[in-house]
mmCIF file of C-alpha atoms in Angstrom:
data_model
loop_
_atom_site.group_PDB
_atom_site.id
_atom_site.type_symbol
_atom_site.label_atom_id
_atom_site.label_comp_id
_atom_site.label_asym_id
_atom_site.label_seq_id
_atom_site.Cartn_x
_atom_site.Cartn_y
_atom_site.Cartn_z
ATOM 1 C CA ILE A 1 114.305 136.039 122.354
ATOM 2 C CA ALA A 2 110.739 135.126 121.463
ATOM 3 C CA PHE A 3 109.285 138.520 122.329
ATOM 4 C CA ALA A 4 112.178 140.339 120.677
ATOM 5 C CA ALA A 5 111.681 138.263 117.483
ATOM 6 C CA ILE A 6 107.950 138.991 117.500
ATOM 7 C CA SER A 7 108.634 142.718 117.711
ATOM 8 C CA ARG A 8 110.927 142.430 114.677
ATOM 9 C CA LEU A 9 108.528 140.347 112.595
ATOM 10 C CA LEU A 10 108.889 142.535 109.498
ATOM 11 C CA GLN A 11 112.661 142.113 109.578
ATOM 12 C CA LEU A 12 112.668 138.291 109.525
ATOM 13 C CA CYS A 13 114.015 136.747 106.332
ATOM 14 C CA ALA A 14 113.433 133.139 105.281
ATOM 15 C CA LEU A 15 116.549 131.877 107.041
ATOM 16 C CA ASP A 16 115.639 133.790 110.218
ATOM 17 C CA CYS A 17 112.230 132.147 110.195
ATOM 18 C CA THR A 18 113.638 128.662 109.779
ATOM 19 C CA ASN A 19 116.339 129.191 112.442
ATOM 20 C CA LEU A 20 113.915 130.609 114.984
ATOM 21 C CA ALA A 21 111.334 127.859 114.418
ATOM 22 C CA TRP A 22 113.958 125.137 114.538
ATOM 23 C CA SER A 23 115.649 126.458 117.636
ATOM 24 C CA PHE A 24 112.481 126.665 119.693
ATOM 25 C CA ALA A 25 111.246 123.301 118.426
ATOM 26 C CA ALA A 26 114.607 121.639 119.200
ATOM 27 C CA LEU A 27 114.143 122.884 122.759
ATOM 28 C CA GLY A 28 110.601 121.513 122.788
ATOM 29 C CA TRP A 29 109.216 124.973 123.492
ATOM 30 C CA SER A 30 105.904 125.748 121.862
ATOM 31 C CA HIS A 31 105.157 129.486 122.080
ATOM 32 C CA ALA A 32 101.953 130.235 120.147
ATOM 33 C CA PRO A 33 102.561 133.952 119.601
ATOM 34 C CA LEU A 34 106.062 133.268 118.307
ATOM 35 C CA LEU A 35 104.885 130.419 116.046
ATOM 36 C CA ASP A 36 102.171 132.689 114.643
ATOM 37 C CA ALA A 37 104.737 135.422 114.027
ATOM 38 C CA ILE A 38 107.160 133.043 112.335
ATOM 39 C CA ALA A 39 104.334 131.672 110.200
ATOM 40 C CA ALA A 40 103.308 135.208 109.164
ATOM 41 C CA ALA A 41 106.897 136.081 108.222
ATOM 42 C CA SER A 42 107.372 132.762 106.486
ATOM 43 C CA LEU A 43 104.240 133.264 104.398
ATOM 44 C CA ARG A 44 105.592 136.628 103.216
ATOM 45 C CA ASN A 45 108.974 135.064 102.366
ATOM 46 C CA ILE A 46 107.980 131.581 101.236
ATOM 47 C CA SER A 47 109.438 132.032 97.773
ATOM 48 C CA ASP A 48 112.861 132.678 99.382
ATOM 49 C CA PHE A 49 112.946 129.312 101.194
ATOM 50 C CA ASP A 50 115.240 126.618 99.877
ATOM 51 C CA HIS A 51 114.466 122.895 100.295
ATOM 52 C CA VAL A 52 116.254 122.803 103.674
ATOM 53 C CA GLY A 53 114.295 125.769 104.931
ATOM 54 C CA LEU A 54 110.986 124.290 103.832
ATOM 55 C CA ALA A 55 111.739 120.935 105.391
ATOM 56 C CA ASN A 56 113.138 122.329 108.627
ATOM 57 C CA THR A 57 110.242 124.720 109.056
ATOM 58 C CA ALA A 58 107.777 121.931 108.517
ATOM 59 C CA TRP A 59 109.708 119.788 110.999
ATOM 60 C CA SER A 60 109.728 122.606 113.538
ATOM 61 C CA TYR A 61 105.969 122.915 113.522
ATOM 62 C CA ALA A 62 105.546 119.175 113.589
ATOM 63 C CA ALA A 63 107.961 118.754 116.469
ATOM 64 C CA VAL A 64 105.796 120.967 118.664
ATOM 65 C CA LEU A 65 102.542 119.655 117.121
ATOM 66 C CA CYS A 66 101.512 123.029 115.803
ATOM 67 C CA VAL A 67 99.134 122.709 112.845
ATOM 68 C CA HIS A 68 99.246 126.059 111.077
ATOM 69 C CA LEU A 69 97.231 125.340 107.926
ATOM 70 C CA PRO A 70 98.154 128.462 105.872
ATOM 71 C CA LEU A 71 101.847 127.788 106.531
ATOM 72 C CA LEU A 72 101.545 124.078 105.750
ATOM 73 C CA ASP A 73 99.685 124.886 102.522
ATOM 74 C CA ALA A 74 102.401 127.413 101.546
ATOM 75 C CA ILE A 75 105.212 124.963 102.364
ATOM 76 C CA SER A 76 103.454 122.269 100.321
ATOM 77 C CA ALA A 77 102.990 124.552 97.334
ATOM 78 C CA ALA A 78 106.587 125.708 97.439
ATOM 79 C CA ALA A 79 107.869 122.129 97.855
ATOM 80 C CA LEU A 80 105.883 121.049 94.814
ATOM 81 C CA CYS A 81 107.629 123.708 92.742
ATOM 82 C CA SER A 82 111.149 122.844 93.989
ATOM 83 C CA ILE A 83 111.032 119.109 94.668
ATOM 84 C CA ALA A 84 113.837 118.511 92.196
ATOM 85 C CA ASP A 85 116.164 120.406 94.540
ATOM 86 C CA PHE A 86 115.277 118.337 97.618
ATOM 87 C CA ALA A 87 118.046 116.175 99.062
ATOM 88 C CA ALA A 88 117.153 112.811 100.626
ATOM 89 C CA GLN A 89 117.029 114.259 104.131
ATOM 90 C CA SER A 90 114.686 117.091 103.072
ATOM 91 C CA LEU A 91 112.374 114.581 101.376
ATOM 92 C CA ALA A 92 112.231 112.410 104.469
ATOM 93 C CA ILE A 93 111.833 115.292 106.906
ATOM 94 C CA THR A 94 109.028 116.787 104.867
ATOM 95 C CA ALA A 95 107.179 113.498 104.625
ATOM 96 C CA TRP A 96 107.669 112.870 108.368
ATOM 97 C CA SER A 97 106.449 116.343 109.239
ATOM 98 C CA LEU A 98 103.251 116.090 107.190
ATOM 99 C CA ALA A 99 102.517 112.708 108.744
ATOM 100 C CA ALA A 100 103.279 113.858 112.278
ATOM 101 C CA LEU A 101 100.716 116.642 111.835
ATOM 102 C CA LEU A 102 98.306 114.377 109.861
ATOM 103 C CA PHE A 103 98.393 117.053 107.123
ATOM 104 C CA HIS A 104 97.375 114.948 104.093
ATOM 105 C CA HIS A 105 98.398 116.888 100.984
ATOM 106 C CA GLU A 106 97.842 114.366 98.224
ATOM 107 C CA PRO A 107 99.758 116.132 95.432
ATOM 108 C CA LEU A 108 102.834 116.629 97.632
ATOM 109 C CA LEU A 109 102.708 113.083 98.937
ATOM 110 C CA ALA A 110 102.657 111.755 95.380
ATOM 111 C CA VAL A 111 105.638 113.933 94.401
ATOM 112 C CA LEU A 112 107.507 112.998 97.593
ATOM 113 C CA ALA A 113 106.937 109.294 96.875
ATOM 114 C CA ALA A 114 108.248 109.630 93.316
ATOM 115 C CA ALA A 115 111.244 111.707 94.384
ATOM 116 C CA ALA A 116 112.092 109.354 97.232
ATOM 117 C CA SER A 117 111.865 106.374 94.923
ATOM 118 C CA ALA A 118 114.218 108.045 92.427
ATOM 119 C CA ARG A 119 116.739 109.024 95.123
ATOM 120 C CA ILE A 120 116.495 106.064 97.450
ATOM 121 C CA ARG A 121 120.268 105.359 97.133
ATOM 122 C CA ASP A 122 120.918 108.644 98.938
ATOM 123 C CA PHE A 123 118.734 107.692 101.947
ATOM 124 C CA ASP A 124 120.383 106.735 105.193
ATOM 125 C CA SER A 125 118.703 104.516 107.767
ATOM 126 C CA GLN A 126 116.891 107.425 109.470
ATOM 127 C CA ASN A 127 115.612 108.745 106.149
ATOM 128 C CA LEU A 128 114.370 105.253 105.209
ATOM 129 C CA ALA A 129 112.632 104.689 108.519
ATOM 130 C CA ASN A 130 111.055 108.163 108.617
ATOM 131 C CA THR A 131 109.793 107.881 105.069
ATOM 132 C CA ALA A 132 108.353 104.451 105.669
ATOM 133 C CA TRP A 133 106.706 105.677 108.846
ATOM 134 C CA ALA A 134 105.293 108.751 107.186
ATOM 135 C CA PHE A 135 103.644 106.951 104.287
ATOM 136 C CA ALA A 136 102.353 104.186 106.643
ATOM 137 C CA ARG A 137 100.828 106.829 108.878
ATOM 138 C CA PHE A 138 98.820 108.012 105.899
ATOM 139 C CA GLU A 139 98.233 104.378 104.796
ATOM 140 C CA VAL A 140 99.664 105.186 101.354
ATOM 141 C CA HIS A 141 100.176 102.003 99.393
ATOM 142 C CA ASP A 142 102.540 103.298 96.689
ATOM 143 C CA GLY A 143 103.919 100.102 95.122
ATOM 144 C CA PRO A 144 107.109 101.522 93.626
ATOM 145 C CA LEU A 145 107.981 103.423 96.824
ATOM 146 C CA LEU A 146 107.291 100.365 99.000
ATOM 147 C CA GLU A 147 109.502 98.224 96.804
ATOM 148 C CA VAL A 148 112.449 100.547 96.933
ATOM 149 C CA LEU A 149 111.997 101.250 100.654
ATOM 150 C CA SER A 150 111.902 97.541 101.344
ATOM 151 C CA ALA A 151 115.002 96.782 99.221
ATOM 152 C CA ALA A 152 116.972 99.744 100.564
ATOM 153 C CA SER A 153 116.056 98.890 104.151
ATOM 154 C CA LEU A 154 117.176 95.323 103.663
ATOM 155 C CA ALA A 155 120.440 96.398 102.053
ATOM 156 C CA THR A 156 121.286 98.778 104.968
ATOM 157 C CA ILE A 157 119.589 96.959 107.875
ATOM 158 C CA SER A 158 122.843 96.750 109.833
ATOM 159 C CA ASP A 159 122.915 100.557 109.994
ATOM 160 C CA PHE A 160 119.459 100.860 111.622
ATOM 161 C CA ASP A 161 119.255 101.668 115.316
ATOM 162 C CA ALA A 162 116.530 100.169 117.529
ATOM 163 C CA GLN A 163 114.039 102.966 116.913
ATOM 164 C CA GLU A 164 114.542 102.847 113.153
ATOM 165 C CA LEU A 165 114.041 99.084 113.177
ATOM 166 C CA ALA A 166 110.882 99.417 115.251
ATOM 167 C CA ASN A 167 109.445 102.250 113.120
ATOM 168 C CA THR A 168 110.259 100.433 109.864
ATOM 169 C CA ALA A 169 108.726 97.157 111.119
ATOM 170 C CA TRP A 170 105.601 99.114 112.254
ATOM 171 C CA ALA A 171 105.390 100.871 108.908
ATOM 172 C CA PHE A 172 105.735 97.679 106.917
ATOM 173 C CA ALA A 173 103.078 95.995 109.083
ATOM 174 C CA LYS A 174 100.755 98.964 108.798
ATOM 175 C CA ILE A 175 100.892 99.095 104.993
ATOM 176 C CA GLN A 176 101.257 95.294 104.727
ATOM 177 C CA VAL A 177 104.614 95.029 102.977
ATOM 178 C CA GLN A 178 104.863 91.351 102.143
ATOM 179 C CA ASP A 179 108.621 91.273 101.388
ATOM 180 C CA GLY A 180 109.759 88.242 103.351
ATOM 181 C CA ALA A 181 113.436 89.105 102.976
ATOM 182 C CA ALA A 182 112.933 92.632 104.336
ATOM 183 C CA LEU A 183 110.766 91.425 107.198
ATOM 184 C CA GLY A 184 113.209 88.676 108.030
ATOM 185 C CA GLY A 185 115.998 91.267 107.976
ATOM 186 C CA THR A 186 114.165 93.466 110.509
ATOM 187 C CA ALA A 187 113.360 90.618 112.942
#
């Protein structure tokens, strides 16, 4: 499939790019020529990506630890223009992906923090944990985001699985969240 996709590079649309990248990443298979081909096709079609496509493509490259700077720059620019369309999961996945690759894009992180704060009620436990982890990995001390993450985590703590609890506790420790109620709720 990889070699066939590479040979049809010019025929790949935005959805094809996302689906190929996601499928190979979900299998844990990092194939540099395919990732380069998907990135090239994605760059040509970046304006056709919706928020799910942007987030899932970023996740796909992060999942296989492939730092493709032109693609990450393009995803970041496109996300900045369409952040109002991002659902909670897309916000969390995008933040997690940037952090996993240590791709610090200050304007996008600021917009993600504001959007996440505004839509925190839509976040499930995985979105909360991933967002907390992402901003902690970058050591971002965004007061409003930390307050809503802490409150939302406390309110839904019974929904957190073990990994989400551990990641949230690590994140709060890393960025020194001093909310006793939230920390007591994660103990």
